[in-house]
Amino acid sequence: MSSGKKIRIKLQGAYPYPPADKPLNTLTIHEKLMKVGRHMPCSQKVPTSSSGQCDCVGWKPNPAGSSRADSCSCGHRLSSHGGIQDEDFNRRLDIAMKIDKYLKDKNKLLDFAYEDDERLKQSEEENAPSVEYPEGLPEDLEFRCITNDNTRENLILLTNLKKVFATQLPNMPKHYIARLTYDKAHYSVVLIRPTNTGNKMSKVIGGITYRPFPEQKFAEIVFCAIDAQEQVRGHGSRLMNYFKDYIRATSDIQHFMTYADDLAVGFFKKNGFTTEIDLDQGVWVGYIKDYTGGTLMQCSMLPRIKYVHVKKILEAQRQAIKKKLEERYTSAKVYPGLQQFKEGAQHIDPMEVPGIKESGWTAQMEDQAKQTKHLPHYPVMVTVLQALRNHRYAWPFQEPVNAEIVPDYYHIIKNPMDLQTLKQNMENDKYPTIHEFSNDAQRIFDNARQYNSPSTIYVKAADELEEFFWNKLYEEGVREGSIDKQKLGSACFAPKKE
């Protein structure tokens, strides 16, 4: 049999194994599954097996007489051998195609019993994503990117990671943590301390569990935690930086979304997340899970930044700025004292003071410094409105209603209001008191109930958001004078309770 001849052998009269040199764009999905499946262990559970799952290490065509043409010699279907088409499937397929070419050169393409572990290992190493470890990572720690592939090692690591999450996230139900950690649609980047002591497994220091949405180009971080004894060593930031670089190296994902509890908001902000959500709602609404009491946060990766080098980059920038300042001020000229006051002057033009003009100072700068940018209650309005816009039921009210989509809306609603307009009014200082601010916010909810039927999702969203709004005002120190949902009056402030 010539190795250069295109071979097409019938597997039980139905599915031919594709040639090694068949172009990728011409492979059918079934042919892709066969190429990947022959190198992937079976994922089916077998109670009688010592490991609890099928011992088959790769798909092999079943002998004649099988009820299904694509079933493996182990008796399970082809899809049980790496058939999950996740974000890593294309990488496994690329490896499988290179191995097929190697097998073809050795005339072993159709020898499904042939094994060459060294070549397989070499192919995996050649195709592994190139992600550097964060600088300063202790030699006794390493990162691993895993999912529930039914292998014993990964299941043990996921179990230990689940324990870290359960300990560090006490308000999260344990069964919910377990379900998502083991879910095969979720992946985990795990920080571990390996050990070679007997059969003792590596210790899990912490990790991030996430769910990718490749078509939407974003991923949801569902859990992120570091063991309490390791937190002060900076492993949390190292983990997040490595996670970002790994995701960028292995996928087209550009954004992350997460719900952070009050204790985690600071950590996420430190690592590039923000509560200002500017990612188009069509990308993520309906995909991520909602958490009551959490703060929705977003992170968009910068394409030219190597996140494991962020500390080094920032230090280089700091040194560059410091150098520029030294160049500017080391040759500063020392001027003699002002003689005008000795001569009886009561006032002089600041621009006549030697060095003032050279410094770039202007009278307008002084006026601006004396002005208060916003009203005293502006910070409270910012906090409340930001929380309102991030609420899971805020999506119908983010922007003004489009008259082209809802033609009769402005015939019925004479005083429209939305969160975008509310923010613009706030930034322009159109709310001299909380009374006017809360009045406009209330109008959003009232308009929704006026235009929509009570049974619609819009009325439900208005009711939920209204209750959240008033509770948030109270949390921020606003105490009701005659303010209530029926009749708004003046509001006063009370010191916010710590």
Short mmCIF file of C-alpha atoms in Angstrom, two decimals:
data_model
loop_
_atom_site.label_atom_id
_atom_site.label_comp_id
_atom_site.label_asym_id
_atom_site.label_seq_id
_atom_site.Cartn_x
_atom_site.Cartn_y
_atom_site.Cartn_z
CA MET A 1 0.00 0.00 0.00
CA SER A 2 1.59 3.26 -1.11
CA SER A 3 1.72 5.99 1.53
CA GLY A 4 1.05 8.61 -1.14
CA LYS A 5 -2.20 7.04 -2.27
CA LYS A 6 -5.39 8.53 -0.93
CA ILE A 7 -6.94 5.84 1.22
CA ARG A 8 -10.65 5.66 1.87
CA ILE A 9 -11.51 2.57 3.85
CA LYS A 10 -15.12 1.89 4.81
CA LEU A 11 -15.67 1.57 8.54
CA GLN A 12 -18.42 -1.02 8.83
CA GLY A 13 -19.86 0.09 5.52
CA ALA A 14 -20.82 3.59 6.63
CA TYR A 15 -18.18 6.11 7.76
CA PRO A 16 -14.76 6.25 5.98
CA TYR A 17 -11.85 7.56 8.02
CA PRO A 18 -10.67 10.74 6.29
CA PRO A 19 -7.25 10.86 4.61
CA ALA A 20 -4.42 12.56 6.54
CA ASP A 21 -3.95 15.21 3.85
CA LYS A 22 -7.60 16.18 3.44
CA PRO A 23 -7.88 20.01 3.88
CA LEU A 24 -9.46 21.21 7.09
CA ASN A 25 -12.13 23.27 5.33
CA THR A 26 -13.39 20.18 3.48
CA LEU A 27 -13.76 17.95 6.56
CA THR A 28 -17.30 17.17 7.66
CA ILE A 29 -18.16 17.47 11.33
CA HIS A 30 -18.22 13.68 11.59
CA GLU A 31 -14.72 13.43 10.11
CA LYS A 32 -13.46 16.03 12.57
CA LEU A 33 -14.95 14.03 15.45
CA MET A 34 -13.23 10.87 14.25
CA LYS A 35 -9.83 12.57 14.01
CA VAL A 36 -10.15 14.05 17.51
CA GLY A 37 -11.88 11.03 19.02
CA ARG A 38 -9.13 8.53 18.26
CA HIS A 39 -6.86 10.44 20.66
CA MET A 40 -9.42 11.19 23.40
CA PRO A 41 -10.43 8.88 26.30
CA CYS A 42 -14.04 7.79 26.58
CA SER A 43 -16.11 9.93 28.94
CA GLN A 44 -18.86 7.38 29.63
CA LYS A 45 -19.35 6.18 33.22
CA VAL A 46 -18.88 2.46 33.86
CA PRO A 47 -19.73 1.48 37.47
CA THR A 48 -17.94 -1.87 37.17
CA SER A 49 -14.65 -0.19 36.22
CA SER A 50 -12.09 0.48 38.93
CA SER A 51 -11.90 4.13 37.89
CA GLY A 52 -15.68 4.52 37.58
CA GLN A 53 -15.49 5.33 33.88
CA CYS A 54 -14.72 3.58 30.61
CA ASP A 55 -11.05 2.50 30.27
CA CYS A 56 -10.97 3.14 26.53
CA VAL A 57 -8.18 5.62 25.72
CA GLY A 58 -9.26 6.49 22.17
CA TRP A 59 -11.97 5.86 19.60
CA LYS A 60 -11.52 2.76 17.45
CA PRO A 61 -13.98 1.49 14.82
CA ASN A 62 -16.23 -1.23 16.22
CA PRO A 63 -16.01 -4.77 14.79
CA ALA A 64 -18.63 -5.86 12.29
CA GLY A 65 -22.10 -6.36 13.67
CA SER A 66 -22.31 -3.13 15.67
CA SER A 67 -25.70 -1.48 15.77
CA ARG A 68 -24.10 1.90 15.02
CA ALA A 69 -21.47 2.53 12.37
CA ASP A 70 -19.77 5.26 14.44
CA SER A 71 -19.63 3.36 17.73
CA CYS A 72 -16.28 2.62 19.35
CA SER A 73 -14.90 -0.83 20.07
CA CYS A 74 -15.63 -0.04 23.73
CA GLY A 75 -19.33 -0.01 22.85
CA HIS A 76 -19.88 3.73 23.28
CA ARG A 77 -20.58 6.34 20.62
CA LEU A 78 -17.99 8.48 18.86
CA SER A 79 -19.33 11.59 20.59
CA SER A 80 -18.14 10.17 23.94
CA HIS A 81 -14.57 10.65 22.77
CA GLY A 82 -13.95 14.39 22.94
CA GLY A 83 -17.17 15.23 21.11
CA ILE A 84 -17.80 18.39 23.11
CA GLN A 85 -17.15 21.24 20.71
CA ASP A 86 -15.81 23.75 23.18
CA GLU A 87 -13.22 26.49 22.77
CA ASP A 88 -10.40 23.91 22.91
CA PHE A 89 -11.84 21.64 20.20
CA ASN A 90 -10.07 23.37 17.30
CA ARG A 91 -6.72 23.10 19.04
CA ARG A 92 -7.25 19.37 19.62
CA LEU A 93 -8.28 18.97 15.98
CA ASP A 94 -5.11 20.73 14.82
CA ILE A 95 -3.02 18.38 16.95
CA ALA A 96 -4.95 15.35 15.65
CA MET A 97 -4.38 16.34 12.01
CA LYS A 98 -0.63 16.66 12.59
CA ILE A 99 -0.56 13.27 14.26
CA ASP A 100 -2.48 11.79 11.31
CA LYS A 101 0.19 13.04 8.91
CA TYR A 102 2.84 11.50 11.14
CA LEU A 103 0.92 8.20 11.22
CA LYS A 104 0.50 8.28 7.44
CA ASP A 105 4.29 8.64 7.00
CA LYS A 106 4.70 5.52 9.14
CA ASN A 107 1.90 3.65 7.29
CA LYS A 108 -0.05 3.52 10.57
CA LEU A 109 -2.96 5.82 9.75
CA LEU A 110 -5.54 3.03 9.92
CA ASP A 111 -3.79 1.10 12.69
CA PHE A 112 -5.96 2.22 15.60
CA ALA A 113 -3.98 0.08 18.05
CA TYR A 114 -0.73 1.90 17.29
CA GLU A 115 0.57 4.11 20.08
CA ASP A 116 3.40 6.64 20.13
CA ASP A 117 3.05 8.63 23.34
CA GLU A 118 6.27 10.59 22.80
CA ARG A 119 5.08 11.93 19.44
CA LEU A 120 1.66 12.78 20.90
CA LYS A 121 3.27 14.62 23.78
CA GLN A 122 5.54 16.52 21.36
CA SER A 123 2.54 17.58 19.23
CA GLU A 124 0.66 18.82 22.29
CA GLU A 125 3.68 20.83 23.43
CA GLU A 126 4.13 22.34 19.96
CA ASN A 127 0.49 23.45 19.88
CA ALA A 128 0.12 24.54 23.50
CA PRO A 129 -0.80 28.22 23.92
CA SER A 130 2.21 30.43 24.56
CA VAL A 131 1.44 32.09 27.88
CA GLU A 132 4.20 33.29 30.15
CA TYR A 133 4.07 32.92 33.91
CA PRO A 134 3.84 36.17 35.89
CA GLU A 135 7.20 37.49 36.93
CA GLY A 136 7.98 36.88 40.56
CA LEU A 137 5.83 33.74 40.77
CA PRO A 138 7.44 31.49 43.40
CA GLU A 139 9.11 28.43 41.93
CA ASP A 140 6.88 26.13 43.98
CA LEU A 141 3.67 27.39 42.28
CA GLU A 142 2.23 26.82 38.82
CA PHE A 143 -0.94 27.46 36.82
CA ARG A 144 -3.13 24.87 35.16
CA CYS A 145 -6.13 25.36 32.91
CA ILE A 146 -8.61 22.53 33.36
CA THR A 147 -12.20 21.45 32.91
CA ASN A 148 -14.24 18.44 33.92
CA ASP A 149 -12.91 15.95 31.38
CA ASN A 150 -13.57 13.00 33.73
CA THR A 151 -9.86 12.43 34.37
CA ARG A 152 -8.96 11.61 37.95
CA GLU A 153 -6.36 14.37 38.34
CA ASN A 154 -8.60 17.16 37.08
CA LEU A 155 -11.56 15.98 39.14
CA ILE A 156 -9.41 16.06 42.28
CA LEU A 157 -8.14 19.57 41.43
CA LEU A 158 -11.70 20.78 40.77
CA THR A 159 -12.86 19.28 44.07
CA ASN A 160 -10.12 21.10 45.97
CA LEU A 161 -10.87 24.31 44.06
CA LYS A 162 -14.52 23.94 45.00
CA LYS A 163 -13.49 23.78 48.67
CA VAL A 164 -11.54 27.05 48.31
CA PHE A 165 -14.58 28.72 46.73
CA ALA A 166 -16.92 27.39 49.43
CA THR A 167 -14.62 28.71 52.18
CA GLN A 168 -13.92 32.13 50.66
CA LEU A 169 -17.48 32.68 49.36
CA PRO A 170 -19.58 31.73 52.40
CA ASN A 171 -22.75 33.44 51.10
CA MET A 172 -22.78 31.33 47.95
CA PRO A 173 -24.74 28.04 48.26
CA LYS A 174 -22.34 25.09 48.30
CA HIS A 175 -24.44 23.03 45.91
CA TYR A 176 -24.40 25.92 43.43
CA ILE A 177 -20.60 26.20 43.64
CA ALA A 178 -20.27 22.45 43.05
CA ARG A 179 -22.64 22.45 40.08
CA LEU A 180 -20.82 25.19 38.20
CA THR A 181 -17.31 24.05 39.11
CA TYR A 182 -17.96 20.55 37.73
CA ASP A 183 -20.07 21.74 34.80
CA LYS A 184 -18.38 20.87 31.49
CA ALA A 185 -19.37 24.18 29.94
CA HIS A 186 -17.23 25.95 32.56
CA TYR A 187 -13.44 26.08 32.75
CA SER A 188 -11.03 26.83 35.55
CA VAL A 189 -7.59 28.42 35.76
CA VAL A 190 -6.09 26.93 38.91
CA LEU A 191 -3.09 28.13 40.92
CA ILE A 192 -1.49 25.10 42.57
CA ARG A 193 1.52 24.13 44.65
CA PRO A 194 2.71 20.80 43.20
CA THR A 195 4.12 18.08 45.40
CA ASN A 196 6.09 14.96 44.58
CA THR A 197 5.67 13.41 47.99
CA GLY A 198 4.25 9.93 47.48
CA ASN A 199 0.63 9.97 46.36
CA LYS A 200 -0.11 13.33 47.93
CA MET A 201 -1.93 15.58 45.44
CA SER A 202 -0.99 19.17 44.60
CA LYS A 203 -2.46 21.81 46.88
CA VAL A 204 -4.90 24.24 45.26
CA ILE A 205 -4.08 27.82 46.28
CA GLY A 206 -6.95 29.42 44.36
CA GLY A 207 -8.46 29.81 40.95
CA ILE A 208 -10.95 31.37 38.56
CA THR A 209 -13.91 29.47 37.16
CA TYR A 210 -15.41 30.99 34.05
CA ARG A 211 -17.77 30.27 31.20
CA PRO A 212 -16.68 31.37 27.72
CA PHE A 213 -19.06 32.65 25.07
CA PRO A 214 -16.75 32.58 22.03
CA GLU A 215 -19.32 33.80 19.52
CA GLN A 216 -20.06 36.81 21.73
CA LYS A 217 -16.34 37.33 22.39
CA PHE A 218 -16.79 37.59 26.15
CA ALA A 219 -16.53 35.32 29.17
CA GLU A 220 -18.34 35.34 32.48
CA ILE A 221 -16.23 34.93 35.61
CA VAL A 222 -18.48 33.02 37.97
CA PHE A 223 -16.03 32.39 40.85
CA CYS A 224 -12.67 33.90 41.79
CA ALA A 225 -10.95 33.22 45.08
CA ILE A 226 -7.55 32.71 46.73
CA ASP A 227 -6.97 30.74 49.92
CA ALA A 228 -7.04 33.12 52.91
CA GLN A 229 -3.49 32.22 53.99
CA GLU A 230 -2.14 33.08 50.53
CA GLN A 231 -3.99 36.33 49.80
CA VAL A 232 -1.41 38.74 51.24
CA ARG A 233 1.27 37.39 48.89
CA GLY A 234 -0.21 38.97 45.77
CA HIS A 235 -1.33 35.70 44.19
CA GLY A 236 -4.76 37.13 43.36
CA SER A 237 -3.37 39.69 40.91
CA ARG A 238 -0.94 37.17 39.46
CA LEU A 239 -3.80 34.77 38.88
CA MET A 240 -5.94 37.41 37.18
CA ASN A 241 -3.09 38.59 34.94
CA TYR A 242 -2.23 35.05 33.87
CA PHE A 243 -5.92 34.33 33.28
CA LYS A 244 -6.23 37.33 30.93
CA ASP A 245 -3.17 36.37 28.92
CA TYR A 246 -4.28 32.75 28.71
CA ILE A 247 -7.75 33.67 27.44
CA ARG A 248 -6.31 36.02 24.82
CA ALA A 249 -3.78 33.41 23.66
CA THR A 250 -6.36 30.65 23.28
CA SER A 251 -9.47 32.46 22.02
CA ASP A 252 -10.93 35.61 20.47
CA ILE A 253 -12.51 36.68 23.76
CA GLN A 254 -11.92 40.36 24.51
CA HIS A 255 -14.23 41.13 27.47
CA PHE A 256 -15.07 39.75 30.90
CA MET A 257 -18.25 40.22 32.92
CA THR A 258 -18.79 39.30 36.55
CA TYR A 259 -21.01 39.99 39.54
CA ALA A 260 -18.82 41.00 42.50
CA ASP A 261 -19.95 41.09 46.11
CA ASP A 262 -19.13 44.12 48.27
CA LEU A 263 -15.87 42.61 49.53
CA ALA A 264 -14.61 41.78 46.04
CA VAL A 265 -15.37 45.06 44.24
CA GLY A 266 -12.05 46.60 45.34
CA PHE A 267 -10.06 43.61 44.10
CA PHE A 268 -11.71 43.66 40.68
CA LYS A 269 -11.25 47.43 40.32
CA LYS A 270 -7.57 47.00 41.14
CA ASN A 271 -7.35 44.45 38.32
CA GLY A 272 -8.93 46.54 35.59
CA PHE A 273 -12.66 45.99 36.11
CA THR A 274 -15.19 48.82 36.22
CA THR A 275 -18.82 49.29 37.16
CA GLU A 276 -19.32 51.50 34.10
CA ILE A 277 -20.75 48.93 31.67
CA ASP A 278 -20.16 50.07 28.10
CA LEU A 279 -20.28 46.66 26.42
CA ASP A 280 -23.32 46.46 24.14
CA GLN A 281 -26.20 44.80 25.99
CA GLY A 282 -26.94 42.61 22.98
CA VAL A 283 -23.61 40.91 23.63
CA TRP A 284 -24.17 39.79 27.22
CA VAL A 285 -27.79 40.24 28.37
CA GLY A 286 -29.41 36.83 28.65
CA TYR A 287 -26.09 35.00 28.73
CA ILE A 288 -24.73 35.64 32.20
CA LYS A 289 -26.32 34.62 35.48
CA ASP A 290 -27.93 37.27 37.69
CA TYR A 291 -26.93 37.55 41.35
CA THR A 292 -29.04 39.51 43.82
CA GLY A 293 -26.93 41.96 45.80
CA GLY A 294 -23.90 41.70 43.50
CA THR A 295 -22.30 44.55 41.56
CA LEU A 296 -22.05 43.98 37.82
CA MET A 297 -18.52 44.71 36.57
CA GLN A 298 -16.79 44.63 33.21
CA CYS A 299 -13.22 44.35 32.00
CA SER A 300 -12.13 44.90 28.39
CA MET A 301 -8.61 43.71 27.59
CA LEU A 302 -6.13 46.06 25.94
CA PRO A 303 -4.75 44.38 22.81
CA ARG A 304 -1.10 45.46 23.20
CA ILE A 305 -0.71 44.78 26.92
CA LYS A 306 0.99 41.66 28.23
CA TYR A 307 -0.78 41.41 31.55
CA VAL A 308 1.81 39.25 33.28
CA HIS A 309 4.20 42.17 32.70
CA VAL A 310 1.85 44.90 33.96
CA LYS A 311 3.88 45.56 37.10
CA LYS A 312 7.05 45.89 35.05
CA ILE A 313 5.32 48.17 32.49
CA LEU A 314 3.93 50.48 35.18
CA GLU A 315 7.31 50.73 36.88
CA ALA A 316 8.97 51.64 33.55
CA GLN A 317 6.34 54.34 32.99
CA ARG A 318 6.85 55.69 36.51
CA GLN A 319 10.60 55.91 35.98
CA ALA A 320 10.11 57.63 32.60
CA ILE A 321 7.82 60.28 34.13
CA LYS A 322 10.20 60.77 37.03
CA LYS A 323 13.08 61.28 34.62
CA LYS A 324 11.13 63.87 32.61
CA LEU A 325 10.25 65.77 35.79
CA GLU A 326 13.87 65.76 36.89
CA GLU A 327 14.97 67.04 33.49
CA ARG A 328 12.46 69.86 33.75
CA TYR A 329 13.09 70.95 37.31
CA THR A 330 16.74 70.18 38.08
CA SER A 331 17.77 73.32 36.18
CA ALA A 332 15.07 75.48 37.82
CA LYS A 333 16.11 79.07 38.19
CA VAL A 334 16.05 80.66 41.65
CA TYR A 335 14.72 84.22 41.49
CA PRO A 336 15.49 87.02 43.98
CA GLY A 337 12.78 88.25 46.34
CA LEU A 338 10.10 90.69 45.23
CA GLN A 339 11.16 94.31 45.65
CA GLN A 340 7.71 95.84 44.95
CA PHE A 341 6.44 95.29 48.49
CA LYS A 342 9.54 96.91 49.96
CA GLU A 343 8.72 99.93 47.82
CA GLY A 344 5.20 100.19 49.29
CA ALA A 345 3.15 98.22 46.76
CA GLN A 346 -0.02 96.68 48.21
CA HIS A 347 -0.81 94.49 45.21
CA ILE A 348 0.99 93.31 42.08
CA ASP A 349 -0.09 91.39 39.02
CA PRO A 350 0.79 87.70 39.56
CA MET A 351 2.09 87.54 35.99
CA GLU A 352 4.80 90.02 37.00
CA VAL A 353 6.20 87.57 39.53
CA PRO A 354 9.35 86.03 38.02
CA GLY A 355 8.80 82.37 37.08
CA ILE A 356 4.98 82.41 37.20
CA LYS A 357 4.54 82.85 33.48
CA GLU A 358 7.18 80.20 32.73
CA SER A 359 5.34 77.70 34.95
CA GLY A 360 2.25 77.85 32.75
CA TRP A 361 -0.03 79.28 35.46
CA THR A 362 -3.01 81.43 34.41
CA ALA A 363 -5.65 83.40 36.32
CA GLN A 364 -8.31 81.10 34.86
CA MET A 365 -6.71 78.15 36.63
CA GLU A 366 -7.12 79.93 39.94
CA ASP A 367 -10.80 80.64 39.25
CA GLN A 368 -11.45 77.03 38.29
CA ALA A 369 -9.77 75.77 41.45
CA LYS A 370 -12.11 77.90 43.57
CA GLN A 371 -15.23 76.64 41.85
CA THR A 372 -17.12 73.62 43.13
CA LYS A 373 -17.57 71.27 40.21
CA HIS A 374 -20.85 69.77 41.39
CA LEU A 375 -23.49 70.24 44.05
CA PRO A 376 -22.91 68.72 47.51
CA HIS A 377 -25.30 65.81 46.96
CA TYR A 378 -23.73 64.89 43.59
CA PRO A 379 -21.72 61.91 44.98
CA VAL A 380 -24.89 60.34 46.37
CA MET A 381 -26.70 60.72 43.05
CA VAL A 382 -23.72 59.19 41.22
CA THR A 383 -23.67 56.15 43.52
CA VAL A 384 -27.42 55.58 43.33
CA LEU A 385 -27.66 56.05 39.56
CA GLN A 386 -24.68 53.81 38.90
CA ALA A 387 -26.23 51.03 40.97
CA LEU A 388 -29.53 51.61 39.19
CA ARG A 389 -27.98 51.29 35.72
CA ASN A 390 -26.16 48.09 36.68
CA HIS A 391 -29.32 46.43 38.03
CA ARG A 392 -30.47 43.35 36.12
CA TYR A 393 -33.91 44.90 35.48
CA ALA A 394 -32.55 48.23 34.21
CA TRP A 395 -32.22 47.15 30.57
CA PRO A 396 -35.62 48.51 29.33
CA PHE A 397 -34.90 51.97 30.75
CA GLN A 398 -31.27 52.60 29.80
CA GLU A 399 -32.01 54.90 26.83
CA PRO A 400 -34.93 56.97 25.46
CA VAL A 401 -37.66 54.94 23.75
CA ASN A 402 -37.11 54.75 19.99
CA ALA A 403 -40.14 56.36 18.31
CA GLU A 404 -39.51 54.41 15.12
CA ILE A 405 -39.90 51.13 16.97
CA VAL A 406 -42.74 52.30 19.27
CA PRO A 407 -44.58 54.95 17.19
CA ASP A 408 -47.34 55.81 19.68
CA TYR A 409 -45.15 56.02 22.79
CA TYR A 410 -44.74 59.81 22.84
CA HIS A 411 -48.44 60.31 22.11
CA ILE A 412 -49.26 58.54 25.37
CA ILE A 413 -46.26 59.51 27.51
CA LYS A 414 -45.98 63.29 27.62
CA ASN A 415 -43.09 63.51 30.12
CA PRO A 416 -40.64 60.75 29.15
CA MET A 417 -37.59 59.92 31.23
CA ASP A 418 -34.83 57.28 31.08
CA LEU A 419 -31.56 56.52 32.86
CA GLN A 420 -29.40 58.08 30.17
CA THR A 421 -31.29 61.38 30.35
CA LEU A 422 -31.24 61.19 34.15
CA LYS A 423 -27.45 60.93 34.05
CA GLN A 424 -27.11 63.84 31.61
CA ASN A 425 -29.28 66.04 33.84
CA MET A 426 -27.23 65.05 36.87
CA GLU A 427 -23.92 65.85 35.15
CA ASN A 428 -25.30 69.23 34.10
CA ASP A 429 -26.35 70.03 37.70
CA LYS A 430 -30.04 70.23 36.88
CA TYR A 431 -30.99 68.67 40.21
CA PRO A 432 -30.46 71.27 42.98
CA THR A 433 -31.84 68.78 45.54
CA ILE A 434 -32.45 65.07 45.84
CA HIS A 435 -36.14 65.92 45.47
CA GLU A 436 -35.80 66.74 41.76
CA PHE A 437 -33.50 63.76 41.16
CA SER A 438 -35.84 61.24 42.79
CA ASN A 439 -38.82 62.85 41.06
CA ASP A 440 -37.34 62.18 37.62
CA ALA A 441 -36.31 58.66 38.61
CA GLN A 442 -39.85 57.94 39.81
CA ARG A 443 -41.18 59.16 36.47
CA ILE A 444 -39.35 56.29 34.72
CA PHE A 445 -41.27 53.72 36.74
CA ASP A 446 -44.60 55.53 36.48
CA ASN A 447 -44.29 55.87 32.69
CA ALA A 448 -43.60 52.15 32.33
CA ARG A 449 -46.77 51.29 34.24
CA GLN A 450 -48.80 53.84 32.30
CA TYR A 451 -47.82 52.59 28.84
CA ASN A 452 -47.49 48.82 29.42
CA SER A 453 -49.96 46.19 30.57
CA PRO A 454 -49.51 45.01 34.18
CA SER A 455 -48.55 41.47 33.11
CA THR A 456 -45.62 42.55 30.89
CA ILE A 457 -41.94 42.17 31.72
CA TYR A 458 -41.59 45.96 31.51
CA VAL A 459 -43.93 46.54 34.45
CA LYS A 460 -42.21 43.81 36.43
CA ALA A 461 -38.85 45.44 35.70
CA ALA A 462 -40.21 48.86 36.74
CA ASP A 463 -41.54 47.47 40.04
CA GLU A 464 -38.25 45.73 40.86
CA LEU A 465 -36.14 48.73 39.91
CA GLU A 466 -38.37 51.14 41.84
CA GLU A 467 -38.03 49.16 45.07
CA PHE A 468 -34.27 48.90 44.54
CA PHE A 469 -34.02 52.67 43.93
CA TRP A 470 -35.74 53.68 47.17
CA ASN A 471 -33.77 51.15 49.23
CA LYS A 472 -30.53 52.40 47.70
CA LEU A 473 -31.38 56.01 48.51
CA TYR A 474 -31.95 55.02 52.13
CA GLU A 475 -28.63 53.10 52.22
CA GLU A 476 -26.82 56.20 50.99
CA GLY A 477 -28.08 58.30 53.87
CA VAL A 478 -31.17 59.94 52.37
CA ARG A 479 -33.86 60.10 55.03
CA GLU A 480 -37.47 60.64 54.11
CA GLY A 481 -39.02 63.97 55.01
CA SER A 482 -42.17 63.89 53.00
CA ILE A 483 -40.47 61.77 50.30
CA ASP A 484 -42.42 58.67 49.45
CA LYS A 485 -43.59 56.88 46.36
CA GLN A 486 -46.97 58.57 46.40
CA LYS A 487 -46.01 62.19 46.90
CA LEU A 488 -42.45 63.48 46.71
CA GLY A 489 -41.45 66.32 48.94
CA SER A 490 -38.22 67.81 50.27
CA ALA A 491 -35.44 65.53 51.39
CA CYS A 492 -32.80 65.93 54.02
CA PHE A 493 -29.58 64.10 54.66
CA ALA A 494 -28.64 62.11 57.70
CA PRO A 495 -25.12 60.83 58.36
CA LYS A 496 -24.63 57.57 56.54
CA LYS A 497 -24.43 54.63 58.91
CA GLU A 498 -21.14 52.81 58.84
#
